[in-house]
Amino acid sequence: MQLRRILCAFSLISFLYGYAQEEAFPTKSYTTDRIQSEIQIDGKLDDEAWSQVEWGGDFVGHRPDFNVEPFQQTQFKILYDAKFLYVGIRAFDYEPEKIVKRMSRRDGFDGDFVEINIDSYGDKRTAFSFSASVSGVKGDEYVSNNGDNWDSTWDPIWYLRTSIDDQGWIAEFKIPLSQLRFANKENHTWGIQFTRRIFRTEERSTWQPVDPNAPGWVHLFGELNGLKGIKPQKQLEIQPYVLASIEKYPKEEGNPFRDTGEEMKGNIGLDAKIGLTSDITLDLTVNPDFGQVDADPSAVNLSAFQLFFQERRPFFLEGSSLLTFGTSGGPNNLFYSRRIGGRPVGRLPSDVTYSDFPRQTQILGAAKLTGKNAKGFSWGLLESFTNKEVIDVVDTAGVMRQEQVEPYTNYLVGRVQQDFDGGKTVVGAMITNMNRIDNEGYNLRIAHNNAQSAGVDINHNFRDRKYGIEARFAMSRVEGSQEALYRTQTSSVRFFQRPNNSYQDVDSTRTQLVGSAASISFGKRSGNWRWTAGSNYRSPGLALNDIGFLRVTDNINNWLWTSYRVNKVTNLFRSQRYNMYMEQNMDFGRVTTGKGMNMNMNWEFNNYWGFGQGMWIGGKRVSNADLRGGPSITYPGNVNYWYWIGSNSRKKVRVSFNNWFNWGRNDSRKSSGVSLNVNIRPLDAMQISFSPSINWNRDDLQYISQTEFNGEDRYILGRVEQRTYSMSMRMNYNITPNLTLEFWGQPFIASGEYSQFKRVHEPNAENYSQRFKIFEENEIVFNEDDGRYEIYESSGTTEDYGFGNPDFNIVQFRSNFVMRWEYIPGSTLFLAWANSGSYFDNSRQNDFSDLSSKLSGLTATNTFLIKYTYRFIL
C-alpha cells in the first residue's frame, strides 16, 4: 500500500514536470557520392576521390557541457562504391603535440578517438559502431535497444589508417558493405552519428546534437543521403583453426590418470560466418576450443546458492545481447550460455577410486542464425550439440572400466522481436529447449531429460519516449525421472521440504515441474530526474538451470528507483548523480522476507577526480534457504555504508579506493572490506594494473551442518570469522595495434575459523537470543584424532551426534599469459600459458604471513598452447 501511494505521487509530479520539454534539434543530413577513382587507405585523405564531396562538420559539445562550442572542431567526408563505405575524419587540434596516443587492445577506447555510428537498417533502434583511436586501434560495437546495449564482442573485418600532422590528426576508414545490414532497394537513407573524444580535456562532441538526458540514442541520429544502387553483399567467411597443447601437472602416486605428469593434445576446428541473404547471417562453429580465454576468478562460497560467472568464450559472447530474457533482475535469465559445454552432469558410483572426469563437455558444434528485416522484425536462433562423455574409472578392487557421465545433449534458443512506430514499441518472445538424449542409467538419472522455457515481453515508450512501460511473462517446464525431480524440488533453488512451507509440498512421484515468472515496470526515462517503479515474481516451481540461470525462486519483489542527475559543469562539479532505491520482498506464503532502502551519490569534480558514497538500511530478513531444507530463519536488520574515491583517469598513474562496512543489529554480524586499484601507463603502448582487496566477515549464524537427534532435526550454526585477500594483476603491451601481450594473474587467500557453535532453537522467535542455543563447554568436544566435533547434548558419556571441522584455509594462484597477433584482419595466432595451483587445509590460528608463504610452493598445473587461425573471405 505504501509503495502504491509513493508511485501515484511520483506519477503525478513527473507528469507535471514532464512539460518542461528537452530542447528539440533539427535533424542534420549529409549527402555522399559514389567514388570515381580509387582510394588508397593510408590515413592521408589526399586521394582525388575525396574532392567529390563536401566536408561535414559543425560538431557541438556533448559532455561535460551540452550544446556548446567544442574545444576543437571536427570534419568528415563519406564516399562509397559497390563494395565499401569510405569515411574520412579530420580531427583538428591546434596543439597536436598534446594529442594522447595511447594504445590498447581492440575495443580499448583509450586516448583520443573518433567514432561513426551507422543505422543502416533505418529502424532507429540498432546501429553499427566503428571507432578509431589516434594510435590506430580499432573499436567496433553492435548497438541495440536504442543505445542501451553496446556489444563490443562484434568484430567485423574493416580497414583503418591514422596519421598526425600540424593541423591535428586524421582517421581513414574502409568498411565493407558486407559487414552492414540494409534493405535491397535503389535509394537509401541511413542514420549516422559522429562522436569525438579529446582525452586531455575529457570532452566529447557529436555531429548531431543529442542531449545526454534524452531517452535514447539511435533514434536521434542525423541522416546520410545519396546512397544509390548499392546491393546487400553476400558474406562468406571461413576460419579453420589448428591447436596444439601440452599440460604439465603434479604426478599422483597410484592414480593411473595422473601418473605421467604431462599430457599432449591436438585439435582442429572451424568457424564460419555466412550471409544467407541481406537480412540473415549464419555463424557456425565446429569443435570449438577456447583455451586462450581467461580463467574464472577465485571465490569462496559459504551460501546455499550457486555462483554466477561471466561468459568469456567469443562465439557465445558475440550477439549475446539478443539472446537474453531476464527474469526479475540480476543474472537470472532464460538463457545462460555457460550451460553449454559445462561440467558433465552425471555422478559416479560410490566404488570409484580414481576417474578421468573432464572439466567440461565437448561441444561438437553450434550455429547462430540472426537477422532483421526492413519491417523491424528481428530474430536470433542458437542451436548447439554437445558430445556424450564416457570416461575411464578405477574401482576399489583396482579394476578399470568405463562410466558415462554425460549424454548427447541438444540446446536450442530462439528470440524474436518486432518494432512498431519507429521502435517506440517493441514486442518480443523467447523459447529455450534442452534435450538430453538417452539419459538413462544410474549415473544420469539425477539429471532432467529435457527442459523448456518460453517468455513474451513488451516495451512501450510514449510522450516522445520520455515515459515507458515494460512487462514480461515467462514459464518453464522440466521433465525427468522421479529421482531427478525429487532433487529439483529439494535443491537450494527452492527447498520445498521446508517444515514451515505451507504452500508447496515435495512430491516424490513427480516427473515434471512447471513454474512461471513475470515483471512489470513503469517510469520516466529521460530528463535530469528519472524514476522507475515495478513489481516481479518468480514462482516456487520455476526451473531454468538446465539452459538458463536461476539463483532462487519463491519471491515477490516490489521496488522503486529514482535518480537526479546534473550534466552541466558547475563551480565544483563536472557531473552529479543522486539515487534512491527501496524494495520489499515476500515469499508465496505472503511472509515478508526483506525490505530496505538504498541512497547513494556520485560526483565528478572539475579536477577529474571522483567521489561517491551510499548507504543501505535493511529491516529484518527471513531466509527460506540458509538452513538447507530446514525451517526459515529470521535475521536482524542491517546497515551497510560504502564510499569510493578515484583520481584523474586521464593521468598515466590513476588510483581508486573503495571501502565498505556492514553492521547487523543485535551484533549478529559485522563485516568490512577495502580495495585499491592502481593503473599505470609507463608507455602509451603499455598498461599495468594492480587491484588488491581485503575483506573481513564475522557472522554469528553461519550454517555448518544438520543431523537428527531423538527424532528431531538439529541445525548446527556457528560464528565464522573469515578473511579474504586477493589481488588481480594485469599487464597489456601493444607492440602494434594488432600484436599484443596480455597477462592476468590472481593470488587468492581465504581463511575461516569457527567458534560459538550453536543449534537452532526457535528460528523465527521475536527475541533474537531465543532463535538458537549455544552449546555449553561440556556439550561439545573437538576430537583431534578424527578431526571432528562431538556433541553431548544429553550430558551423557556417549556422543549424541557430531560434525566435521568446518575451518578452512585456501591458497590459490591462477594466471594467463597470451600473445595475440592478428597478422591479417580476421586471422590470428595465439600463444598462451595458463597456470593454476591451489592448497587447502583446516588448521587454525593462521595469519596472512603463514598463508601467503604457501603461494611460492603451490603444486600447479601448467598448460601451454599454440592456436593458429586463418580467415578465408570468399
PDB file of N, CA and C in Angstrom, residues 245-251 258 260-265 359 833-837 859-865:
ATOM      1  N   SER A 245      48.625 -28.423 -27.689  1.00  0.00           N
ATOM      2  CA  SER A 245      48.825 -28.026 -26.295  1.00  0.00           C
ATOM      3  C   SER A 245      49.521 -29.131 -25.533  1.00  0.00           C
ATOM      4  N   ILE A 246      50.174 -28.726 -24.458  1.00  0.00           N
ATOM      5  CA  ILE A 246      50.765 -29.680 -23.514  1.00  0.00           C
ATOM      6  C   ILE A 246      50.423 -29.212 -22.110  1.00  0.00           C
ATOM      7  N   GLU A 247      49.942 -30.141 -21.291  1.00  0.00           N
ATOM      8  CA  GLU A 247      49.588 -29.836 -19.911  1.00  0.00           C
ATOM      9  C   GLU A 247      50.537 -30.584 -18.989  1.00  0.00           C
ATOM     10  N   LYS A 248      51.167 -29.841 -18.094  1.00  0.00           N
ATOM     11  CA  LYS A 248      52.075 -30.428 -17.109  1.00  0.00           C
ATOM     12  C   LYS A 248      51.448 -30.283 -15.727  1.00  0.00           C
ATOM     13  N   TYR A 249      51.401 -31.382 -14.974  1.00  0.00           N
ATOM     14  CA  TYR A 249      50.729 -31.384 -13.688  1.00  0.00           C
ATOM     15  C   TYR A 249      51.503 -32.260 -12.707  1.00  0.00           C
ATOM     16  N   PRO A 250      51.267 -32.086 -11.414  1.00  0.00           N
ATOM     17  CA  PRO A 250      51.958 -32.924 -10.431  1.00  0.00           C
ATOM     18  C   PRO A 250      51.532 -34.387 -10.560  1.00  0.00           C
ATOM     19  N   LYS A 251      52.469 -35.270 -10.507  1.00  0.00           N
ATOM     20  CA  LYS A 251      52.144 -36.692 -10.544  1.00  0.00           C
ATOM     21  C   LYS A 251      51.434 -37.111  -9.256  1.00  0.00           C
ATOM     22  N   ARG A 258      46.852 -39.738 -13.635  1.00  0.00           N
ATOM     23  CA  ARG A 258      47.703 -38.589 -13.330  1.00  0.00           C
ATOM     24  C   ARG A 258      49.108 -39.053 -12.979  1.00  0.00           C
ATOM     25  N   THR A 260      51.764 -39.664 -15.247  1.00  0.00           N
ATOM     26  CA  THR A 260      52.857 -39.305 -16.144  1.00  0.00           C
ATOM     27  C   THR A 260      53.354 -37.880 -15.921  1.00  0.00           C
ATOM     28  N   GLY A 261      52.520 -37.016 -15.367  1.00  0.00           N
ATOM     29  CA  GLY A 261      52.920 -35.635 -15.137  1.00  0.00           C
ATOM     30  C   GLY A 261      52.730 -34.721 -16.325  1.00  0.00           C
ATOM     31  N   GLU A 262      52.300 -35.245 -17.452  1.00  0.00           N
ATOM     32  CA  GLU A 262      52.046 -34.383 -18.595  1.00  0.00           C
ATOM     33  C   GLU A 262      51.098 -35.053 -19.579  1.00  0.00           C
ATOM     34  N   GLU A 263      50.450 -34.234 -20.386  1.00  0.00           N
ATOM     35  CA  GLU A 263      49.529 -34.737 -21.400  1.00  0.00           C
ATOM     36  C   GLU A 263      49.563 -33.806 -22.600  1.00  0.00           C
ATOM     37  N   MET A 264      49.746 -34.375 -23.782  1.00  0.00           N
ATOM     38  CA  MET A 264      49.795 -33.592 -25.015  1.00  0.00           C
ATOM     39  C   MET A 264      48.505 -33.810 -25.791  1.00  0.00           C
ATOM     40  N   LYS A 265      48.015 -32.722 -26.394  1.00  0.00           N
ATOM     41  CA  LYS A 265      46.775 -32.789 -27.157  1.00  0.00           C
ATOM     42  C   LYS A 265      46.914 -31.979 -28.434  1.00  0.00           C
ATOM     43  N   ARG A 359      36.721 -31.582 -17.108  1.00  0.00           N
ATOM     44  CA  ARG A 359      36.314 -30.292 -16.558  1.00  0.00           C
ATOM     45  C   ARG A 359      35.159 -29.689 -17.341  1.00  0.00           C
ATOM     46  N   TRP A 833      49.798 -19.420 -22.125  1.00  0.00           N
ATOM     47  CA  TRP A 833      50.285 -20.202 -20.984  1.00  0.00           C
ATOM     48  C   TRP A 833      49.318 -19.952 -19.832  1.00  0.00           C
ATOM     49  N   ALA A 834      48.727 -21.026 -19.312  1.00  0.00           N
ATOM     50  CA  ALA A 834      47.804 -20.936 -18.176  1.00  0.00           C
ATOM     51  C   ALA A 834      48.399 -21.691 -17.000  1.00  0.00           C
ATOM     52  N   ASN A 835      48.319 -21.077 -15.822  1.00  0.00           N
ATOM     53  CA  ASN A 835      48.861 -21.665 -14.601  1.00  0.00           C
ATOM     54  C   ASN A 835      47.773 -21.678 -13.540  1.00  0.00           C
ATOM     55  N   SER A 836      47.647 -22.801 -12.837  1.00  0.00           N
ATOM     56  CA  SER A 836      46.659 -22.896 -11.760  1.00  0.00           C
ATOM     57  C   SER A 836      47.200 -23.793 -10.658  1.00  0.00           C
ATOM     58  N   GLY A 837      47.312 -23.236  -9.456  1.00  0.00           N
ATOM     59  CA  GLY A 837      47.772 -24.002  -8.302  1.00  0.00           C
ATOM     60  C   GLY A 837      46.914 -23.707  -7.091  1.00  0.00           C
ATOM     61  N   THR A 859      51.592 -26.576  -5.667  1.00  0.00           N
ATOM     62  CA  THR A 859      51.687 -27.557  -6.750  1.00  0.00           C
ATOM     63  C   THR A 859      50.727 -27.124  -7.843  1.00  0.00           C
ATOM     64  N   ALA A 860      51.268 -26.816  -9.000  1.00  0.00           N
ATOM     65  CA  ALA A 860      50.481 -26.157 -10.038  1.00  0.00           C
ATOM     66  C   ALA A 860      50.367 -27.021 -11.289  1.00  0.00           C
ATOM     67  N   THR A 861      49.323 -26.745 -12.036  1.00  0.00           N
ATOM     68  CA  THR A 861      49.141 -27.294 -13.370  1.00  0.00           C
ATOM     69  C   THR A 861      49.415 -26.193 -14.377  1.00  0.00           C
ATOM     70  N   ASN A 862      50.279 -26.480 -15.349  1.00  0.00           N
ATOM     71  CA  ASN A 862      50.642 -25.512 -16.379  1.00  0.00           C
ATOM     72  C   ASN A 862      50.228 -26.043 -17.741  1.00  0.00           C
ATOM     73  N   THR A 863      49.549 -25.201 -18.491  1.00  0.00           N
ATOM     74  CA  THR A 863      49.119 -25.565 -19.837  1.00  0.00           C
ATOM     75  C   THR A 863      49.710 -24.576 -20.829  1.00  0.00           C
ATOM     76  N   PHE A 864      50.366 -25.106 -21.857  1.00  0.00           N
ATOM     77  CA  PHE A 864      50.947 -24.299 -22.919  1.00  0.00           C
ATOM     78  C   PHE A 864      50.239 -24.668 -24.220  1.00  0.00           C
ATOM     79  N   LEU A 865      49.842 -23.654 -24.983  1.00  0.00           N
ATOM     80  CA  LEU A 865      49.162 -23.956 -26.246  1.00  0.00           C
ATOM     81  C   LEU A 865      49.537 -22.949 -27.317  1.00  0.00           C
TER      82      LEU A 865
END
